[in-house]
Amino acid sequence: QQPVQSPQAVILREGEDAVINCSSSKALYSVHWYRQKHGEAPVFLMILLKGGEQKGHEKISASFNEKKQQSSLYLTASQLSYSGTYFCGTVTFQGAQKLVFGQGTRLTINP
Amino acid sequence: ETGVTQTPRHLVMGMTNKKSLKCEQHLGHNAMYWYKQSAKKPLELMFVYSLEERVENNSVPSRFSPECPNSSHLFLHLHTLQPEDSALYLCASSQDPRVAGPTDTQYFGPGTRLTVL
């Protein structure tokens, strides 16, 4: 079952922070985060495996709350290069190791 | 070449044409995937191959025909497509979900932008 991302779109000014959420109706094995710039391939950012786990990539970090069956992606002091569409992909216990992507969150950073 | 490459990057075809999309991965992976990405829709998984064996076919119309001759190459053969098939077609590869399980990470190619007239 497809995870639900929120918000669908965010517009920020450079230097502001953003949070993107990814929620599942089923218990999660892992959460994968990708960023796709317009006209380019989705690029893998990070994977989270354990409840409460946090990871970081540049000034982008993420958390995984196993009990709430959700993950959040945090973008701190956003840069123009962070613009793009962010996708979460989830692997659930009932999903037969299958990675299912959310609908994406479009992030626009303005100078 | 590194990573995952796809050719052509852009393709315009009529509904009666036959064309093929090509994907090549240089990562030593055993699994390869085709996805369809339409505007304002999530990534739709079409086919999965593991060690050249098709392990998933997500109810894709027969006008799309995949081929995986070896673990580095994947093709998508197209014939008698419809205008609603216009989309970005993405190829991805991974170690192998049956081996790596929930840690299996997919790496994407740049995609082929397909327009069906």
mmCIF file of C-alpha atoms in Angstrom:
data_model
loop_
_atom_site.group_PDB
_atom_site.id
_atom_site.type_symbol
_atom_site.label_atom_id
_atom_site.label_comp_id
_atom_site.label_asym_id
_atom_site.label_seq_id
_atom_site.Cartn_x
_atom_site.Cartn_y
_atom_site.Cartn_z
ATOM 1 C CA GLN A 1 0.000 0.000 0.000
ATOM 2 C CA GLN A 2 1.263 3.419 -0.988
ATOM 3 C CA PRO A 3 2.631 5.662 1.793
ATOM 4 C CA VAL A 4 1.141 9.142 2.147
ATOM 5 C CA GLN A 5 3.388 12.179 2.034
ATOM 6 C CA SER A 6 2.598 15.595 3.423
ATOM 7 C CA PRO A 7 2.610 18.350 2.492
ATOM 8 C CA GLN A 8 2.204 17.931 -1.263
ATOM 9 C CA ALA A 9 4.164 21.107 -1.938
ATOM 10 C CA VAL A 10 6.308 23.561 0.002
ATOM 11 C CA ILE A 11 7.681 26.940 -0.973
ATOM 12 C CA LEU A 12 10.516 28.345 1.112
ATOM 13 C CA ARG A 13 12.991 31.163 1.063
ATOM 14 C CA GLU A 14 16.633 30.239 1.152
ATOM 15 C CA GLY A 15 17.769 29.562 4.715
ATOM 16 C CA GLU A 16 14.366 28.443 6.012
ATOM 17 C CA ASP A 17 13.634 24.978 7.381
ATOM 18 C CA ALA A 18 11.168 22.365 6.136
ATOM 19 C CA VAL A 19 9.744 19.058 7.288
ATOM 20 C CA ILE A 20 8.302 16.426 4.969
ATOM 21 C CA ASN A 21 6.312 13.560 6.442
ATOM 22 C CA CYS A 22 5.753 10.029 5.169
ATOM 23 C CA SER A 23 3.053 7.870 6.778
ATOM 24 C CA SER A 24 2.156 4.238 6.299
ATOM 25 C CA SER A 25 -0.966 2.307 7.259
ATOM 26 C CA LYS A 26 1.149 -0.807 7.768
ATOM 27 C CA ALA A 27 4.107 -1.644 10.001
ATOM 28 C CA LEU A 28 7.358 -0.557 8.391
ATOM 29 C CA TYR A 29 10.573 -2.447 7.821
ATOM 30 C CA SER A 30 12.411 0.464 6.247
ATOM 31 C CA VAL A 31 11.968 3.920 4.765
ATOM 32 C CA HIS A 32 13.960 5.172 1.774
ATOM 33 C CA TRP A 33 14.210 8.857 0.833
ATOM 34 C CA TYR A 34 14.934 10.159 -2.677
ATOM 35 C CA ARG A 35 15.163 13.589 -4.300
ATOM 36 C CA GLN A 36 14.366 14.188 -7.949
ATOM 37 C CA LYS A 37 15.239 17.416 -9.715
ATOM 38 C CA HIS A 38 13.253 18.383 -12.768
ATOM 39 C CA GLY A 39 14.266 16.291 -15.768
ATOM 40 C CA GLU A 40 16.703 14.189 -13.770
ATOM 41 C CA ALA A 41 16.809 10.769 -12.128
ATOM 42 C CA PRO A 42 15.619 10.302 -8.557
ATOM 43 C CA VAL A 43 18.712 10.306 -6.332
ATOM 44 C CA PHE A 44 18.929 8.160 -3.228
ATOM 45 C CA LEU A 45 19.399 10.208 -0.052
ATOM 46 C CA MET A 46 19.186 7.763 2.840
ATOM 47 C CA ILE A 47 17.564 4.670 4.272
ATOM 48 C CA LEU A 48 16.207 4.249 7.801
ATOM 49 C CA LEU A 49 15.758 0.839 9.361
ATOM 50 C CA LYS A 50 15.088 1.047 13.060
ATOM 51 C CA GLY A 51 12.486 2.725 15.157
ATOM 52 C CA GLY A 52 13.752 6.071 16.373
ATOM 53 C CA GLU A 53 16.697 5.957 14.010
ATOM 54 C CA GLN A 54 17.966 9.242 12.686
ATOM 55 C CA LYS A 55 20.321 9.824 9.811
ATOM 56 C CA GLY A 56 21.849 12.812 8.092
ATOM 57 C CA HIS A 57 22.977 13.820 4.632
ATOM 58 C CA GLU A 58 24.491 17.329 4.370
ATOM 59 C CA LYS A 59 21.928 19.463 6.225
ATOM 60 C CA ILE A 60 19.194 16.966 5.486
ATOM 61 C CA SER A 61 18.286 14.493 8.192
ATOM 62 C CA ALA A 62 15.466 12.053 8.815
ATOM 63 C CA SER A 63 13.802 10.202 11.625
ATOM 64 C CA PHE A 64 11.821 6.982 11.705
ATOM 65 C CA ASN A 65 9.093 6.452 14.283
ATOM 66 C CA GLU A 66 8.261 2.779 14.214
ATOM 67 C CA LYS A 67 5.253 3.061 16.529
ATOM 68 C CA LYS A 68 3.643 5.816 14.510
ATOM 69 C CA GLN A 69 4.581 4.067 11.262
ATOM 70 C CA GLN A 70 6.004 7.239 9.847
ATOM 71 C CA SER A 71 9.200 8.991 8.860
ATOM 72 C CA SER A 72 10.042 12.666 8.647
ATOM 73 C CA LEU A 73 12.652 14.374 6.491
ATOM 74 C CA TYR A 74 14.159 17.579 7.910
ATOM 75 C CA LEU A 75 15.787 20.169 5.684
ATOM 76 C CA THR A 76 17.704 22.722 7.731
ATOM 77 C CA ALA A 77 18.819 26.129 6.469
ATOM 78 C CA SER A 78 17.649 25.195 2.994
ATOM 79 C CA GLN A 79 19.794 25.964 -0.032
ATOM 80 C CA LEU A 80 18.679 26.614 -3.601
ATOM 81 C CA SER A 81 20.108 23.215 -4.537
ATOM 82 C CA TYR A 82 17.542 21.496 -2.302
ATOM 83 C CA SER A 83 14.741 22.285 -4.729
ATOM 84 C CA GLY A 84 13.091 19.255 -6.263
ATOM 85 C CA THR A 85 10.533 16.574 -5.526
ATOM 86 C CA TYR A 86 11.150 14.374 -2.510
ATOM 87 C CA PHE A 87 9.850 10.817 -2.484
ATOM 88 C CA CYS A 88 9.679 8.376 0.351
ATOM 89 C CA GLY A 89 9.617 4.677 -0.375
ATOM 90 C CA THR A 90 8.524 2.160 2.215
ATOM 91 C CA VAL A 91 9.013 -1.550 2.747
ATOM 92 C CA THR A 92 6.372 -3.050 4.982
ATOM 93 C CA PHE A 93 6.269 -6.313 6.868
ATOM 94 C CA GLN A 94 3.344 -7.424 4.723
ATOM 95 C CA GLY A 95 4.825 -6.068 1.503
ATOM 96 C CA ALA A 96 7.049 -9.000 0.512
ATOM 97 C CA GLN A 97 10.219 -6.840 0.443
ATOM 98 C CA LYS A 98 8.591 -4.564 -2.113
ATOM 99 C CA LEU A 99 9.505 -0.876 -2.141
ATOM 100 C CA VAL A 100 6.441 1.325 -2.670
ATOM 101 C CA PHE A 101 6.789 5.056 -3.291
ATOM 102 C CA GLY A 102 4.691 7.932 -2.024
ATOM 103 C CA GLN A 103 3.269 10.550 -4.338
ATOM 104 C CA GLY A 104 6.104 12.999 -3.716
ATOM 105 C CA THR A 105 6.486 16.442 -2.127
ATOM 106 C CA ARG A 106 7.532 19.295 -4.382
ATOM 107 C CA LEU A 107 9.966 21.654 -2.641
ATOM 108 C CA THR A 108 10.706 25.063 -4.130
ATOM 109 C CA ILE A 109 13.447 27.221 -2.633
ATOM 110 C CA ASN A 110 13.444 30.875 -3.630
ATOM 111 C CA PRO A 111 16.373 33.259 -3.151
ATOM 112 C CA GLU B 1 29.900 5.077 -17.963
ATOM 113 C CA THR B 2 28.836 4.833 -14.362
ATOM 114 C CA GLY B 3 25.587 4.126 -12.566
ATOM 115 C CA VAL B 4 22.466 3.513 -14.603
ATOM 116 C CA THR B 5 22.154 4.794 -18.164
ATOM 117 C CA GLN B 6 19.094 4.954 -20.390
ATOM 118 C CA THR B 7 18.662 5.554 -24.105
ATOM 119 C CA PRO B 8 17.124 7.354 -25.776
ATOM 120 C CA ARG B 9 16.520 10.284 -23.424
ATOM 121 C CA HIS B 10 13.580 11.510 -25.500
ATOM 122 C CA LEU B 11 11.307 9.604 -27.853
ATOM 123 C CA VAL B 12 8.329 10.692 -29.925
ATOM 124 C CA MET B 13 6.342 7.954 -31.601
ATOM 125 C CA GLY B 14 3.066 7.396 -33.356
ATOM 126 C CA MET B 15 0.503 4.923 -32.146
ATOM 127 C CA THR B 16 1.418 2.392 -34.843
ATOM 128 C CA ASN B 17 5.179 2.520 -34.329
ATOM 129 C CA LYS B 18 7.390 -0.042 -32.635
ATOM 130 C CA LYS B 19 10.271 1.219 -30.551
ATOM 131 C CA SER B 20 12.475 0.022 -27.697
ATOM 132 C CA LEU B 21 13.885 1.666 -24.602
ATOM 133 C CA LYS B 22 17.262 0.533 -23.338
ATOM 134 C CA CYS B 23 18.690 0.524 -19.844
ATOM 135 C CA GLU B 24 22.177 -0.474 -18.740
ATOM 136 C CA GLN B 25 23.538 -0.645 -15.205
ATOM 137 C CA HIS B 26 27.240 -0.567 -14.315
ATOM 138 C CA LEU B 27 26.810 -1.269 -10.594
ATOM 139 C CA GLY B 28 27.093 -5.044 -10.567
ATOM 140 C CA HIS B 29 23.491 -5.382 -9.401
ATOM 141 C CA ASN B 30 21.256 -8.409 -9.922
ATOM 142 C CA ALA B 31 17.827 -6.756 -10.028
ATOM 143 C CA MET B 32 16.425 -4.279 -12.531
ATOM 144 C CA TYR B 33 13.144 -2.375 -12.662
ATOM 145 C CA TRP B 34 10.943 -0.403 -15.030
ATOM 146 C CA TYR B 35 8.823 2.450 -13.619
ATOM 147 C CA LYS B 36 6.364 4.801 -15.245
ATOM 148 C CA GLN B 37 6.215 8.372 -13.950
ATOM 149 C CA SER B 38 3.294 10.498 -15.109
ATOM 150 C CA ALA B 39 2.636 14.099 -14.147
ATOM 151 C CA LYS B 40 1.206 14.437 -10.648
ATOM 152 C CA LYS B 41 1.246 10.674 -10.067
ATOM 153 C CA PRO B 42 3.515 8.539 -7.924
ATOM 154 C CA LEU B 43 6.100 6.253 -9.417
ATOM 155 C CA GLU B 44 4.315 3.207 -10.841
ATOM 156 C CA LEU B 45 6.273 -0.015 -10.785
ATOM 157 C CA MET B 46 5.854 -1.897 -14.058
ATOM 158 C CA PHE B 47 8.279 -4.828 -14.079
ATOM 159 C CA VAL B 48 10.955 -6.350 -11.878
ATOM 160 C CA TYR B 49 13.708 -8.700 -12.980
ATOM 161 C CA SER B 50 16.022 -10.594 -10.665
ATOM 162 C CA LEU B 51 18.919 -12.488 -12.257
ATOM 163 C CA GLU B 52 17.219 -12.139 -15.632
ATOM 164 C CA GLU B 53 14.020 -13.736 -14.351
ATOM 165 C CA ARG B 54 10.857 -11.658 -14.338
ATOM 166 C CA VAL B 55 9.622 -11.679 -10.752
ATOM 167 C CA GLU B 56 6.915 -9.052 -11.003
ATOM 168 C CA ASN B 57 4.523 -7.776 -13.623
ATOM 169 C CA ASN B 58 2.154 -5.172 -12.223
ATOM 170 C CA SER B 59 -0.808 -5.688 -14.565
ATOM 171 C CA VAL B 60 0.936 -3.821 -17.345
ATOM 172 C CA PRO B 61 -0.791 -3.869 -20.779
ATOM 173 C CA SER B 62 0.729 -6.244 -23.296
ATOM 174 C CA ARG B 63 1.725 -3.343 -25.554
ATOM 175 C CA PHE B 64 4.693 -3.035 -23.139
ATOM 176 C CA SER B 65 7.046 -5.989 -23.413
ATOM 177 C CA PRO B 66 10.164 -6.180 -21.228
ATOM 178 C CA GLU B 67 13.319 -8.113 -21.988
ATOM 179 C CA CYS B 68 16.288 -8.785 -19.730
ATOM 180 C CA PRO B 69 19.047 -10.631 -21.650
ATOM 181 C CA ASN B 70 21.527 -10.369 -18.755
ATOM 182 C CA SER B 71 21.762 -8.725 -15.354
ATOM 183 C CA SER B 72 23.276 -5.526 -16.816
ATOM 184 C CA HIS B 73 20.759 -4.819 -19.572
ATOM 185 C CA LEU B 74 17.031 -4.229 -19.617
ATOM 186 C CA PHE B 75 14.799 -3.338 -22.527
ATOM 187 C CA LEU B 76 11.225 -2.169 -22.815
ATOM 188 C CA HIS B 77 9.697 -2.918 -26.213
ATOM 189 C CA LEU B 78 6.802 -0.680 -27.174
ATOM 190 C CA HIS B 79 4.139 -1.260 -29.817
ATOM 191 C CA THR B 80 0.739 0.243 -30.642
ATOM 192 C CA LEU B 81 0.905 2.624 -27.698
ATOM 193 C CA GLN B 82 -1.815 5.056 -26.700
ATOM 194 C CA PRO B 83 -1.444 8.795 -25.993
ATOM 195 C CA GLU B 84 -2.033 8.114 -22.285
ATOM 196 C CA ASP B 85 1.201 6.112 -22.292
ATOM 197 C CA SER B 86 3.134 9.360 -22.656
ATOM 198 C CA ALA B 87 5.283 9.631 -19.538
ATOM 199 C CA LEU B 88 8.797 9.464 -18.150
ATOM 200 C CA TYR B 89 9.991 5.853 -18.082
ATOM 201 C CA LEU B 90 12.581 5.221 -15.421
ATOM 202 C CA CYS B 91 14.872 2.258 -15.073
ATOM 203 C CA ALA B 92 16.425 1.309 -11.742
ATOM 204 C CA SER B 93 18.722 -1.374 -10.407
ATOM 205 C CA SER B 94 19.461 -2.817 -6.985
ATOM 206 C CA GLN B 95 21.495 -5.546 -5.354
ATOM 207 C CA ASP B 96 18.490 -7.899 -5.136
ATOM 208 C CA PRO B 97 15.455 -7.510 -2.843
ATOM 209 C CA ARG B 98 15.308 -11.279 -2.301
ATOM 210 C CA VAL B 99 18.838 -11.129 -0.837
ATOM 211 C CA ALA B 100 19.165 -7.647 0.678
ATOM 212 C CA GLY B 101 15.589 -7.499 1.924
ATOM 213 C CA PRO B 102 14.389 -4.157 3.311
ATOM 214 C CA THR B 103 17.858 -2.612 2.944
ATOM 215 C CA ASP B 104 17.892 -3.142 -0.817
ATOM 216 C CA THR B 105 18.452 0.304 -2.353
ATOM 217 C CA GLN B 106 17.393 1.188 -5.864
ATOM 218 C CA TYR B 107 19.473 3.444 -8.093
ATOM 219 C CA PHE B 108 17.719 5.179 -10.950
ATOM 220 C CA GLY B 109 18.663 6.127 -14.475
ATOM 221 C CA PRO B 110 17.803 9.543 -15.947
ATOM 222 C CA GLY B 111 14.717 8.233 -17.724
ATOM 223 C CA THR B 112 13.287 8.323 -21.230
ATOM 224 C CA ARG B 113 10.680 11.003 -21.874
ATOM 225 C CA LEU B 114 8.146 9.306 -24.154
ATOM 226 C CA THR B 115 5.516 11.171 -26.145
ATOM 227 C CA VAL B 116 2.898 9.196 -28.053
ATOM 228 C CA LEU B 117 1.105 11.137 -30.769
#
